[in-house]
Short mmCIF file of C-alpha atoms in Angstrom, two decimals:
data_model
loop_
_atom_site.label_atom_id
_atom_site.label_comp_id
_atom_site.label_asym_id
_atom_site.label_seq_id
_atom_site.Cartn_x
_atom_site.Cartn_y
_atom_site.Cartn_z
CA UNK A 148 -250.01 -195.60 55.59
CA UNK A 149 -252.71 -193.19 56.83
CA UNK A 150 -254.48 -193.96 59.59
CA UNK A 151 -257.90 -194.33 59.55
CA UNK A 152 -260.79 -191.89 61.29
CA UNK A 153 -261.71 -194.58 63.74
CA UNK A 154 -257.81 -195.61 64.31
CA UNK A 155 -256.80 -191.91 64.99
CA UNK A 156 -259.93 -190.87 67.29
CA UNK A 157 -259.02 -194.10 69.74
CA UNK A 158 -255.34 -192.99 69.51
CA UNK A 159 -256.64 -189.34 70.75
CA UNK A 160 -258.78 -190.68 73.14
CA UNK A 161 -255.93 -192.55 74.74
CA UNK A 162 -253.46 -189.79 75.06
CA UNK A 163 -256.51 -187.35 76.63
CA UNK A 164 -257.21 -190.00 78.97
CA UNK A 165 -253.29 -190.74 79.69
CA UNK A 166 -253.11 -187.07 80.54
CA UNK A 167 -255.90 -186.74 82.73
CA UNK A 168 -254.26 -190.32 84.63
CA UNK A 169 -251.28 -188.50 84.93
CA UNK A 170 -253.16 -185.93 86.67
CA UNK A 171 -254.46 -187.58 88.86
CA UNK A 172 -251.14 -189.76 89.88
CA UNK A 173 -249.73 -186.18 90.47
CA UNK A 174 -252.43 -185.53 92.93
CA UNK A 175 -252.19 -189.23 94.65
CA UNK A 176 -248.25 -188.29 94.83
CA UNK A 177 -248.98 -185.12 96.43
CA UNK A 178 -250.26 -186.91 98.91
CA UNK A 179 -248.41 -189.32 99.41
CA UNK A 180 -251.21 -192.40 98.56
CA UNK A 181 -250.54 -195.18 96.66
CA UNK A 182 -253.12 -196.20 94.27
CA UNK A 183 -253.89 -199.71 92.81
CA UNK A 184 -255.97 -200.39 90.00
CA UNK A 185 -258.49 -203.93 90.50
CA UNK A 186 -259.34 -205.51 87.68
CA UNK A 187 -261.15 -208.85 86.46
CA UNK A 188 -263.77 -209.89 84.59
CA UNK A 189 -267.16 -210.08 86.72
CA UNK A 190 -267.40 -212.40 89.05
CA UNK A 191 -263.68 -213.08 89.62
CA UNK A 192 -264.12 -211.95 92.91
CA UNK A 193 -262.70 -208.56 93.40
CA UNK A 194 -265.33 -207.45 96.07
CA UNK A 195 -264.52 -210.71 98.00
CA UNK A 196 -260.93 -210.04 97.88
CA UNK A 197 -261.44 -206.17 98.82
CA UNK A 198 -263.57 -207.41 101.71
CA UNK A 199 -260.81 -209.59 102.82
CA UNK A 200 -258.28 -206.58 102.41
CA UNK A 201 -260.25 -204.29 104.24
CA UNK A 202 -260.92 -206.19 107.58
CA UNK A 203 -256.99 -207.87 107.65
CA UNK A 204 -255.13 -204.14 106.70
CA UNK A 205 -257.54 -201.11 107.55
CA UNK A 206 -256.05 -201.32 111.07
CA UNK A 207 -252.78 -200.66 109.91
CA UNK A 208 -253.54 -198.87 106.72
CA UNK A 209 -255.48 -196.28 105.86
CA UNK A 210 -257.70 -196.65 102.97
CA UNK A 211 -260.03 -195.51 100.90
CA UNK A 212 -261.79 -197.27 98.06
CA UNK A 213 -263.39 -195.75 94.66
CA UNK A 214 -265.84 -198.35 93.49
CA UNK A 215 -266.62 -198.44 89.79
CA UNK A 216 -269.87 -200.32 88.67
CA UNK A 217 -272.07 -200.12 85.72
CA UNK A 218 -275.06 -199.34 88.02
CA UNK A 219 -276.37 -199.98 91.72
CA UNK A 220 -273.87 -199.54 94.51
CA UNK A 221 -274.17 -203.07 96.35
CA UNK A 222 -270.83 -203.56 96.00
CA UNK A 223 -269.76 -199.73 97.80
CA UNK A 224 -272.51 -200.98 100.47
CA UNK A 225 -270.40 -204.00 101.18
CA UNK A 226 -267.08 -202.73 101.42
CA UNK A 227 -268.78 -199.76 103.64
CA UNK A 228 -269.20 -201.97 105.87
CA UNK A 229 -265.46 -202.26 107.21
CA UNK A 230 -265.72 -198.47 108.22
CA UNK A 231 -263.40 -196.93 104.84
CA UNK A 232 -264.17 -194.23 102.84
CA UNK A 233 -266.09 -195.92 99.94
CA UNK A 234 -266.76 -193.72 96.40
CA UNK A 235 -269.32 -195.18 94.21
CA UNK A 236 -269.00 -194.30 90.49
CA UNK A 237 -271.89 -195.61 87.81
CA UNK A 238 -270.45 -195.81 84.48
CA UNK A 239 -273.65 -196.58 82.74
CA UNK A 240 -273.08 -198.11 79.89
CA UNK A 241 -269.50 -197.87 79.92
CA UNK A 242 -267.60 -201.18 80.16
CA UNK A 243 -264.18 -199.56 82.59
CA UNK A 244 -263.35 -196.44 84.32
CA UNK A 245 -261.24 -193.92 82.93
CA UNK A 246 -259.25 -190.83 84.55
CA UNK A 247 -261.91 -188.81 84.24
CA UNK A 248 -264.70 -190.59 86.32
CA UNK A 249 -261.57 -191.44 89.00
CA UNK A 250 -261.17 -187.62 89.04
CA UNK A 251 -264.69 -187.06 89.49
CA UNK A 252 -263.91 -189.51 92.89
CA UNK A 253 -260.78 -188.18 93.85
CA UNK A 254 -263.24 -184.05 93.97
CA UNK A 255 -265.57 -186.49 96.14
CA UNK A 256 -262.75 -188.19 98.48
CA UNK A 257 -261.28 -184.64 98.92
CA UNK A 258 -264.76 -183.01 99.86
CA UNK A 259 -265.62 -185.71 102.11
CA UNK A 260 -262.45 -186.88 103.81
CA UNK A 261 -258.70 -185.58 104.26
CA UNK A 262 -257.02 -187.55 101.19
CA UNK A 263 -253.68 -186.00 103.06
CA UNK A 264 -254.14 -189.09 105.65
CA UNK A 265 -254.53 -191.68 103.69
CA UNK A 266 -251.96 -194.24 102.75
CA UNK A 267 -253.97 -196.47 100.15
CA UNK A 268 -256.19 -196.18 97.74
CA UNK A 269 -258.22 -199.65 95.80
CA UNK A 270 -259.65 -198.65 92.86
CA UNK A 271 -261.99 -201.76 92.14
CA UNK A 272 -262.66 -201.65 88.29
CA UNK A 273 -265.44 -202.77 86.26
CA UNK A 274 -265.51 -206.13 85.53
CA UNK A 275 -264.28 -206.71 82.35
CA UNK A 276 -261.23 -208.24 80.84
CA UNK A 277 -260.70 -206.06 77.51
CA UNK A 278 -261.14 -202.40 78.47
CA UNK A 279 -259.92 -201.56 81.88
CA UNK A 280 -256.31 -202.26 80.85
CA UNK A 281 -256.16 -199.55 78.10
CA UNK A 282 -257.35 -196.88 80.09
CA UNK A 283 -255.02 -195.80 83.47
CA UNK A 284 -256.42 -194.02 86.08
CA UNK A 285 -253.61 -192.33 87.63
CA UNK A 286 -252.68 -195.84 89.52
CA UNK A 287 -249.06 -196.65 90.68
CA UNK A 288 -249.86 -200.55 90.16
CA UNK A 289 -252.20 -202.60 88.10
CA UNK A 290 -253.94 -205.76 89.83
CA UNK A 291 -255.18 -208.07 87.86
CA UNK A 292 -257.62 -211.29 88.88
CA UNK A 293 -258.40 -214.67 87.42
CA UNK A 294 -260.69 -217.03 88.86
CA UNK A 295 -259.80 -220.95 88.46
CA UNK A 296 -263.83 -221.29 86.53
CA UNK A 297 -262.46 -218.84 83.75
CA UNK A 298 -260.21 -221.68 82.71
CA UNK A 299 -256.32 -221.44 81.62
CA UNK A 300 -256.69 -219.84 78.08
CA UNK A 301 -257.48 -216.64 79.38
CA UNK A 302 -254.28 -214.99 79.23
CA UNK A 303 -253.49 -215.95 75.94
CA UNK A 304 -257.19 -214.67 74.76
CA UNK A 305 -257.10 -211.19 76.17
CA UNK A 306 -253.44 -210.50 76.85
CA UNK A 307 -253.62 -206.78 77.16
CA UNK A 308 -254.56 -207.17 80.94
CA UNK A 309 -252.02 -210.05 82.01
CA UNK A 310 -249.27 -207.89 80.00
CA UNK A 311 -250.18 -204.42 81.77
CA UNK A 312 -250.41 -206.60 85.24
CA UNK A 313 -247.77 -205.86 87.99
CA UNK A 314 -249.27 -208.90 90.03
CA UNK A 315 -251.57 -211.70 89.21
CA UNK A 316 -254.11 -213.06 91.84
CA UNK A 317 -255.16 -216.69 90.87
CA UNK A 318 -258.51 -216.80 92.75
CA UNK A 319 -260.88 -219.56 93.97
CA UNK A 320 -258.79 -221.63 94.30
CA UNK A 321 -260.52 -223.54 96.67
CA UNK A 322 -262.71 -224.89 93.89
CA UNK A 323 -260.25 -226.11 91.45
CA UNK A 324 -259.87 -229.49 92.90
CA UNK A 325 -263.75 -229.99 91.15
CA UNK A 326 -262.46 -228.63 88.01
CA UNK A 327 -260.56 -229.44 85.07
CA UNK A 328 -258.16 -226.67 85.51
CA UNK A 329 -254.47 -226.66 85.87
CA UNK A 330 -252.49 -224.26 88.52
CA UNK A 331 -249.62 -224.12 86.80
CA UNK A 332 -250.90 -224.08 83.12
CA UNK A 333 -252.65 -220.70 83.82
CA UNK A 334 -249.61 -219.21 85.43
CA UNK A 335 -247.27 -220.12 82.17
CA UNK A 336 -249.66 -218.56 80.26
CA UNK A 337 -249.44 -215.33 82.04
CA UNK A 338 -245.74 -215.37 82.29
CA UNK A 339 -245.92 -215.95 78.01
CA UNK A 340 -247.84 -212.61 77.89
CA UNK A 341 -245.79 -211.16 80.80
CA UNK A 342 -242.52 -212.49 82.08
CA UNK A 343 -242.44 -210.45 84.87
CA UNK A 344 -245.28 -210.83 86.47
CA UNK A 345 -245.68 -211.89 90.26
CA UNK A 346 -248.91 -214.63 90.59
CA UNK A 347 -249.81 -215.49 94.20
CA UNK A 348 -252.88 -217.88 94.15
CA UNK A 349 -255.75 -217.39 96.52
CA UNK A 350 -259.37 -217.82 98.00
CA UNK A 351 -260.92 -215.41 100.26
CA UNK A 352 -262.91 -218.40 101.23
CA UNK A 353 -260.42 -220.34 102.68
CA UNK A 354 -258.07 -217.48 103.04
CA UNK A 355 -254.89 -219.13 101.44
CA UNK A 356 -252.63 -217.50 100.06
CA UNK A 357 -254.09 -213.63 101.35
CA UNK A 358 -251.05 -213.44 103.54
CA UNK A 359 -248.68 -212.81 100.22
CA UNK A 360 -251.17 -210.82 98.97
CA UNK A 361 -251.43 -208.82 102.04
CA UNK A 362 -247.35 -208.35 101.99
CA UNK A 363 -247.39 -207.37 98.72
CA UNK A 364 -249.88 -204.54 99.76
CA UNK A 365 -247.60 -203.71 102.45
CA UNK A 366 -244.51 -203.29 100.12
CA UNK A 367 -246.06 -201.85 97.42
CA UNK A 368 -247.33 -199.03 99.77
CA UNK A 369 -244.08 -198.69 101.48
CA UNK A 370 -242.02 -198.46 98.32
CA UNK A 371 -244.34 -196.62 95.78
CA UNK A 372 -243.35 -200.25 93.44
CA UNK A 373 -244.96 -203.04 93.18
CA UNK A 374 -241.64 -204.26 90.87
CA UNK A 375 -239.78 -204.70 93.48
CA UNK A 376 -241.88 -206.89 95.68
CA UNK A 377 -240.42 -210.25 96.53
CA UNK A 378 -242.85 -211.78 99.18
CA UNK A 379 -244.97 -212.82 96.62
CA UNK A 380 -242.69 -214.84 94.89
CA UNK A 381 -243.04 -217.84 97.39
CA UNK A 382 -246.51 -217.80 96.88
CA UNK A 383 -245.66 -218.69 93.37
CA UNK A 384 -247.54 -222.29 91.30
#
């Protein structure tokens, strides 16, 4: 069956983009970062979680962040706040970033910092649920968030994500005892798209559940793979 034109440009524009991930992952491994890869759909709160990252690890850690937005850098302002190297990148109208815009903030990080002494690097994606998952940006580990008010279908409705996620923040879930929303429900459904995955539940309101979250940081920087983490799975619905 021949493919057709609009089948074999995406298929091109996934290997260029694959290449240009790998890359970058060469120049992450070079020196010696680790690089995780934030997604959600807006308002899932990746900033909030970030925010909470930032203040509990960047004593311990040090990180950078490369921000991607569609426009404005309110988010890069907040997270600049906790005294990191923060790169803002404006997609425009593009819904994700790609390797090539993380490349663009990888030049940036090197001209304005020494990437050499760095241990972590948060790549907060835009928010969207589709796109972000097809296109790597050179990361070692994918992160991806659900808030309890997106309801439990989600996984099962864009799967791509849950299926490319290493680990599985549940967040807000401070509000779900005002919702009709079920824990556990929305972590079977994520472990039908993705057997494997680790889900710790939390709320950077309340702060449950960060401390798995934080470990698993901790791991996945000290062993290059987030795979192998197993703090996380006590933090399990």
């Amino acid at each position: 069956m021949h493919q057709t034109f609009d089948e074999a440009l995406g298929i091109n524009l996934l290997h260029a983009n694959q290449e240009g991930a790998d890359h970058n992952r060469a120049h992450f491994d070079g020196w010696d970062i680790t690089c995780l890869n934030i997604m959600s759909s807006p308002g899932a709160g990746k900033t909030a979680l970030l925010e909470k990252t930032l203040a509990a690890l960047s004593s311990e850690l040090k990180i950078a962040v490369i921000e991607g937005d569609m426009t404005t850098e309110l988010d890069a302002d907040r997270l600049r706040q906790y005294g990191v190297p923060v790169i803002a990148i404006n997609t425009g109208r593009a819904c994700h970033l790609d390797a090539r815009m993380v490349a663009g903030g990888i030049h940036q990080l090197e001209h304005q910092h020494n990437p050499a002494g760095l241990d972590l690097v948060l790549v907060e994606n835009v928010g969207n649920l589709v796109c972000p998952a097809e296109f790597e940006v050179g990361e070692h580990g994918k992160v991806a968030l659900l808030s309890v008010t997106e309801g439990e279908d989600k996984p099962l409705k864009y799967p791509v994500m849950f299926r490319e996620a290493d680990v599985l923040l549940i967040t807000k879930i401070d509000l779900a005892p005002y919702l009709d929303v079920d824990l556990n429900q929305i972590a079977a459904n994520a472990r039908q798209i993705n057997p494997q995955v680790k889900i710790i539940p939390v709320s950077a309101k309340t702060e449950e559940g960060l401390a798995a979250w934080f470990d698993w940081i901790r791991a996945a920087v000290g062993k290059r793979s987030p795979q192998l983490v197993s703090s996380a799975d006590t933090a399990r619905p």
